[in-house]
Amino acid sequence: MAAQRLPLEGLTVLAIEQAVAAPFASSRLADAGARVIKIERAEGDFARGYDDVAKGQASYFVWLNRGKESVVVDLTTPEGKESVRALLAEADVMIQNLKPGALERLGFARADLRKAYPRLVMCSISGYGDEGPLADRKAYDLLVQAESGLASITGGPETASRVGISIVDIATGATAHAAILEALIARSITGEGADIRISMFDVTADWLTVPLLQAEGGKPPQRVGLAHPSIAPYGVFATKDGKEILISIQSEREWRKFCAVFLKMPALPQDPRFESNVARVANRPETDGLIGAAFAALDAEEAVRLLTEADVAFATVNDMAALSAHPHLRRITVDTPQGPVALPAPAAIFKDAPRHYRPVPEIGQHKPITTAENAAPQTEKRS
């Protein structure tokens, strides 16, 4: 049976990128079949040096650069600029996350590119956008976590905390991916490309809508660790054999059943302190105290049995070693210059259309284009 055509086969993406946010977006385009040409400096994307845990290679780079071509280009030289112009003439998408203004200083003003290549979908990622008081400020994931207020609602009561992954970069990359796909769909209808601008700060602020509205409504969220600031019970409880289990009660129906089956206290929902979620949040110490005592009297196996019988949503509190061995973890294997590496599989499953993932490139593994003989504006390009 012939392999099925991937949805973005035939599209070319020019990725002038580094670090995480832009490579996340372009990696998803590569997974879908696009030809992604990654422009690197002679020393390579600096994410290649973040760590050395993936067979001597950086975990971030292996994760986010499979299926791409690596082309070394010095963008400050006439030859490098010529190569980029030749690539732009053939590209359907350009994604870049250079420092604000860098593309313009290199002679590639986006307004000019928009005129020269009207079918090109351009996506620019920055820390704070093109306008506003922080537009020229450097930005990295943790800095934006702090500046946006995300860190202030993360962690326990004692101190603010970083989210344990590069959540701002990943969220920004996912937003860019979605916006690029929207623009490609629009181009298939109108024939027009797009000039997309995405800032890490804007993405994070959007994701912080709920806590922002809570704060502006007079109920700023508090840091409560592995609990929920506005739902109770929603937190971690320890069994008598030392296992930690996180439970979540989302409705009064669930609460009544939990009280009857797990707590063996069917009348508890009639107590004014526990009769509604608002009351339970206001009386969280008493709520959690009752539940904690019930968990402490059970071993993990019995607790899980009763939670399942009560149809309560729960999870065990795992670490990375547990994830590595987790029976629910799906993996893919990608080839790298140092050998195959197993990674968590991308979340989207396309039934009856299994994906095959291409290798991670070495620095400069692919040759740059050195002439612009085909660099005509895209007036005749495909949809």
mmCIF file of C-alpha atoms in Angstrom, residues 51-221:
data_model
loop_
_atom_site.group_PDB
_atom_site.id
_atom_site.type_symbol
_atom_site.label_atom_id
_atom_site.label_comp_id
_atom_site.label_asym_id
_atom_site.label_seq_id
_atom_site.Cartn_x
_atom_site.Cartn_y
_atom_site.Cartn_z
ATOM 1 C CA ASP A 51 22.195 20.397 27.338
ATOM 2 C CA ASP A 52 23.734 17.132 26.141
ATOM 3 C CA VAL A 53 21.326 14.484 27.429
ATOM 4 C CA ALA A 54 20.036 13.074 24.121
ATOM 5 C CA LYS A 55 23.013 10.931 23.109
ATOM 6 C CA GLY A 56 25.306 13.914 23.592
ATOM 7 C CA GLN A 57 22.900 16.313 21.907
ATOM 8 C CA ALA A 58 20.529 18.920 23.288
ATOM 9 C CA SER A 59 17.097 17.638 24.230
ATOM 10 C CA TYR A 60 15.383 20.794 22.988
ATOM 11 C CA PHE A 61 17.077 20.651 19.597
ATOM 12 C CA VAL A 62 16.373 16.963 19.022
ATOM 13 C CA TRP A 63 12.722 17.500 19.991
ATOM 14 C CA LEU A 64 12.052 20.543 17.823
ATOM 15 C CA ASN A 65 14.148 20.097 14.691
ATOM 16 C CA ARG A 66 13.321 16.697 13.267
ATOM 17 C CA GLY A 67 12.515 16.663 9.593
ATOM 18 C CA LYS A 68 14.249 19.954 8.773
ATOM 19 C CA GLU A 69 17.118 20.834 6.456
ATOM 20 C CA SER A 70 19.972 22.745 8.095
ATOM 21 C CA VAL A 71 21.574 25.376 5.901
ATOM 22 C CA VAL A 72 24.401 27.558 7.246
ATOM 23 C CA VAL A 73 24.048 31.120 5.992
ATOM 24 C CA ASP A 74 25.811 34.300 7.071
ATOM 25 C CA LEU A 75 22.980 36.774 6.734
ATOM 26 C CA THR A 76 25.357 39.733 6.966
ATOM 27 C CA THR A 77 27.146 38.911 3.684
ATOM 28 C CA PRO A 78 25.985 39.593 0.117
ATOM 29 C CA GLU A 79 26.162 35.868 -0.589
ATOM 30 C CA GLY A 80 24.019 35.078 2.413
ATOM 31 C CA LYS A 81 21.428 37.666 1.463
ATOM 32 C CA GLU A 82 21.349 36.278 -2.082
ATOM 33 C CA SER A 83 20.694 32.793 -0.701
ATOM 34 C CA VAL A 84 17.823 34.060 1.418
ATOM 35 C CA ARG A 85 16.284 35.907 -1.526
ATOM 36 C CA ALA A 86 16.472 32.759 -3.632
ATOM 37 C CA LEU A 87 14.797 30.792 -0.844
ATOM 38 C CA LEU A 88 12.113 33.430 -0.376
ATOM 39 C CA ALA A 89 11.237 33.217 -4.062
ATOM 40 C CA GLU A 90 10.392 29.539 -3.626
ATOM 41 C CA ALA A 91 8.926 29.649 -0.122
ATOM 42 C CA ASP A 92 5.297 29.446 0.880
ATOM 43 C CA VAL A 93 5.978 30.349 4.527
ATOM 44 C CA MET A 94 8.681 32.317 6.290
ATOM 45 C CA ILE A 95 8.913 32.090 10.058
ATOM 46 C CA GLN A 96 11.472 34.091 12.004
ATOM 47 C CA ASN A 97 12.269 35.030 15.586
ATOM 48 C CA LEU A 98 15.287 37.262 15.216
ATOM 49 C CA LYS A 99 15.684 40.231 17.531
ATOM 50 C CA PRO A 100 13.173 43.036 16.860
ATOM 51 C CA GLY A 101 14.271 45.023 13.814
ATOM 52 C CA ALA A 102 17.012 42.564 12.837
ATOM 53 C CA LEU A 103 15.300 41.408 9.657
ATOM 54 C CA GLU A 104 14.874 45.005 8.512
ATOM 55 C CA ARG A 105 18.497 45.830 9.305
ATOM 56 C CA LEU A 106 19.559 42.880 7.163
ATOM 57 C CA GLY A 107 17.670 44.364 4.212
ATOM 58 C CA PHE A 108 14.524 42.227 4.411
ATOM 59 C CA ALA A 109 11.847 44.680 5.519
ATOM 60 C CA ARG A 110 8.609 42.796 5.853
ATOM 61 C CA ALA A 111 6.639 45.476 4.052
ATOM 62 C CA ASP A 112 8.965 45.034 1.078
ATOM 63 C CA LEU A 113 8.697 41.244 1.235
ATOM 64 C CA ARG A 114 4.926 41.540 1.302
ATOM 65 C CA LYS A 115 5.022 43.417 -2.010
ATOM 66 C CA ALA A 116 7.678 41.250 -3.654
ATOM 67 C CA TYR A 117 6.130 37.938 -2.606
ATOM 68 C CA PRO A 118 2.394 38.554 -2.228
ATOM 69 C CA ARG A 119 1.605 34.846 -1.679
ATOM 70 C CA LEU A 120 4.195 34.441 1.092
ATOM 71 C CA VAL A 121 2.859 33.752 4.584
ATOM 72 C CA MET A 122 5.232 35.509 6.974
ATOM 73 C CA CYS A 123 5.173 34.854 10.714
ATOM 74 C CA SER A 124 7.374 36.905 13.038
ATOM 75 C CA ILE A 125 7.767 35.963 16.705
ATOM 76 C CA SER A 126 9.083 38.422 19.273
ATOM 77 C CA GLY A 127 9.048 38.965 22.993
ATOM 78 C CA TYR A 128 6.791 42.026 23.177
ATOM 79 C CA GLY A 129 5.721 42.824 19.624
ATOM 80 C CA ASP A 130 6.635 45.712 17.346
ATOM 81 C CA GLU A 131 5.057 48.505 19.383
ATOM 82 C CA GLY A 132 4.736 49.525 23.011
ATOM 83 C CA PRO A 133 7.188 50.435 25.765
ATOM 84 C CA LEU A 134 8.880 47.015 25.857
ATOM 85 C CA ALA A 135 9.090 46.393 22.112
ATOM 86 C CA ASP A 136 12.900 46.549 22.058
ATOM 87 C CA ARG A 137 13.463 44.465 25.172
ATOM 88 C CA LYS A 138 15.051 41.012 24.896
ATOM 89 C CA ALA A 139 12.723 38.264 26.014
ATOM 90 C CA TYR A 140 13.120 34.635 26.993
ATOM 91 C CA ASP A 141 10.615 32.182 28.415
ATOM 92 C CA LEU A 142 11.226 32.694 32.131
ATOM 93 C CA LEU A 143 11.490 36.466 31.752
ATOM 94 C CA VAL A 144 8.023 36.589 30.205
ATOM 95 C CA GLN A 145 6.688 34.228 32.864
ATOM 96 C CA ALA A 146 7.777 36.866 35.373
ATOM 97 C CA GLU A 147 6.770 39.981 33.421
ATOM 98 C CA SER A 148 3.294 38.676 32.581
ATOM 99 C CA GLY A 149 2.479 37.636 36.151
ATOM 100 C CA LEU A 150 2.359 33.926 35.330
ATOM 101 C CA ALA A 151 5.049 33.190 37.923
ATOM 102 C CA SER A 152 3.020 35.041 40.568
ATOM 103 C CA ILE A 153 0.232 32.449 40.408
ATOM 104 C CA THR A 154 2.566 29.448 40.113
ATOM 105 C CA GLY A 155 4.102 27.562 43.020
ATOM 106 C CA GLY A 156 3.200 27.364 46.691
ATOM 107 C CA PRO A 157 2.265 30.008 49.265
ATOM 108 C CA GLU A 158 5.894 30.758 50.139
ATOM 109 C CA THR A 159 7.214 31.934 46.774
ATOM 110 C CA ALA A 160 6.424 32.430 43.119
ATOM 111 C CA SER A 161 7.749 29.784 40.770
ATOM 112 C CA ARG A 162 8.632 29.016 37.198
ATOM 113 C CA VAL A 163 6.324 26.668 35.359
ATOM 114 C CA GLY A 164 8.397 23.501 35.017
ATOM 115 C CA ILE A 165 8.603 23.589 31.220
ATOM 116 C CA SER A 166 9.175 26.414 28.737
ATOM 117 C CA ILE A 167 5.461 27.083 28.670
ATOM 118 C CA VAL A 168 5.666 30.579 27.150
ATOM 119 C CA ASP A 169 7.844 29.418 24.255
ATOM 120 C CA ILE A 170 5.687 26.361 23.621
ATOM 121 C CA ALA A 171 2.427 28.315 23.810
ATOM 122 C CA THR A 172 3.850 30.898 21.417
ATOM 123 C CA GLY A 173 5.006 28.227 18.983
ATOM 124 C CA ALA A 174 1.601 26.544 19.087
ATOM 125 C CA THR A 175 -0.106 29.898 18.473
ATOM 126 C CA ALA A 176 2.198 30.574 15.524
ATOM 127 C CA HIS A 177 1.501 27.132 14.081
ATOM 128 C CA ALA A 178 -2.253 27.693 14.241
ATOM 129 C CA ALA A 179 -1.988 31.184 12.735
ATOM 130 C CA ILE A 180 0.177 29.960 9.855
ATOM 131 C CA LEU A 181 -2.306 27.212 9.040
ATOM 132 C CA GLU A 182 -5.155 29.766 9.117
ATOM 133 C CA ALA A 183 -3.213 31.966 6.715
ATOM 134 C CA LEU A 184 -2.504 29.062 4.367
ATOM 135 C CA ILE A 185 -6.204 28.195 4.289
ATOM 136 C CA ALA A 186 -7.051 31.840 3.559
ATOM 137 C CA ARG A 187 -4.414 31.906 0.806
ATOM 138 C CA SER A 188 -6.002 28.882 -0.851
ATOM 139 C CA ILE A 189 -9.200 30.947 -1.126
ATOM 140 C CA THR A 190 -7.909 34.455 -1.852
ATOM 141 C CA GLY A 191 -4.440 33.845 -3.271
ATOM 142 C CA GLU A 192 -3.014 36.347 -0.768
ATOM 143 C CA GLY A 193 -0.289 35.648 1.780
ATOM 144 C CA ALA A 194 -0.115 37.226 5.238
ATOM 145 C CA ASP A 195 2.102 39.168 7.607
ATOM 146 C CA ILE A 196 1.566 37.616 11.053
ATOM 147 C CA ARG A 197 3.092 39.145 14.202
ATOM 148 C CA ILE A 198 3.029 37.149 17.450
ATOM 149 C CA SER A 199 4.545 38.180 20.761
ATOM 150 C CA MET A 200 5.315 35.912 23.676
ATOM 151 C CA PHE A 201 3.825 38.457 26.080
ATOM 152 C CA ASP A 202 0.530 38.636 24.176
ATOM 153 C CA VAL A 203 0.213 34.856 24.044
ATOM 154 C CA THR A 204 0.841 34.537 27.769
ATOM 155 C CA ALA A 205 -1.529 37.382 28.645
ATOM 156 C CA ASP A 206 -4.245 35.675 26.593
ATOM 157 C CA TRP A 207 -3.703 32.441 28.500
ATOM 158 C CA LEU A 208 -3.895 34.409 31.766
ATOM 159 C CA THR A 209 -7.386 35.771 31.036
ATOM 160 C CA VAL A 210 -9.122 33.884 33.865
ATOM 161 C CA PRO A 211 -6.744 34.849 36.708
ATOM 162 C CA LEU A 212 -6.637 38.419 35.375
ATOM 163 C CA LEU A 213 -10.434 38.708 35.437
ATOM 164 C CA GLN A 214 -10.486 37.136 38.889
ATOM 165 C CA ALA A 215 -8.006 39.735 40.140
ATOM 166 C CA GLU A 216 -9.870 42.616 38.506
ATOM 167 C CA GLY A 217 -13.066 41.243 40.043
ATOM 168 C CA GLY A 218 -11.607 41.502 43.532
ATOM 169 C CA LYS A 219 -10.654 37.841 43.961
ATOM 170 C CA PRO A 220 -6.999 37.538 42.932
ATOM 171 C CA PRO A 221 -5.888 33.891 42.731
#
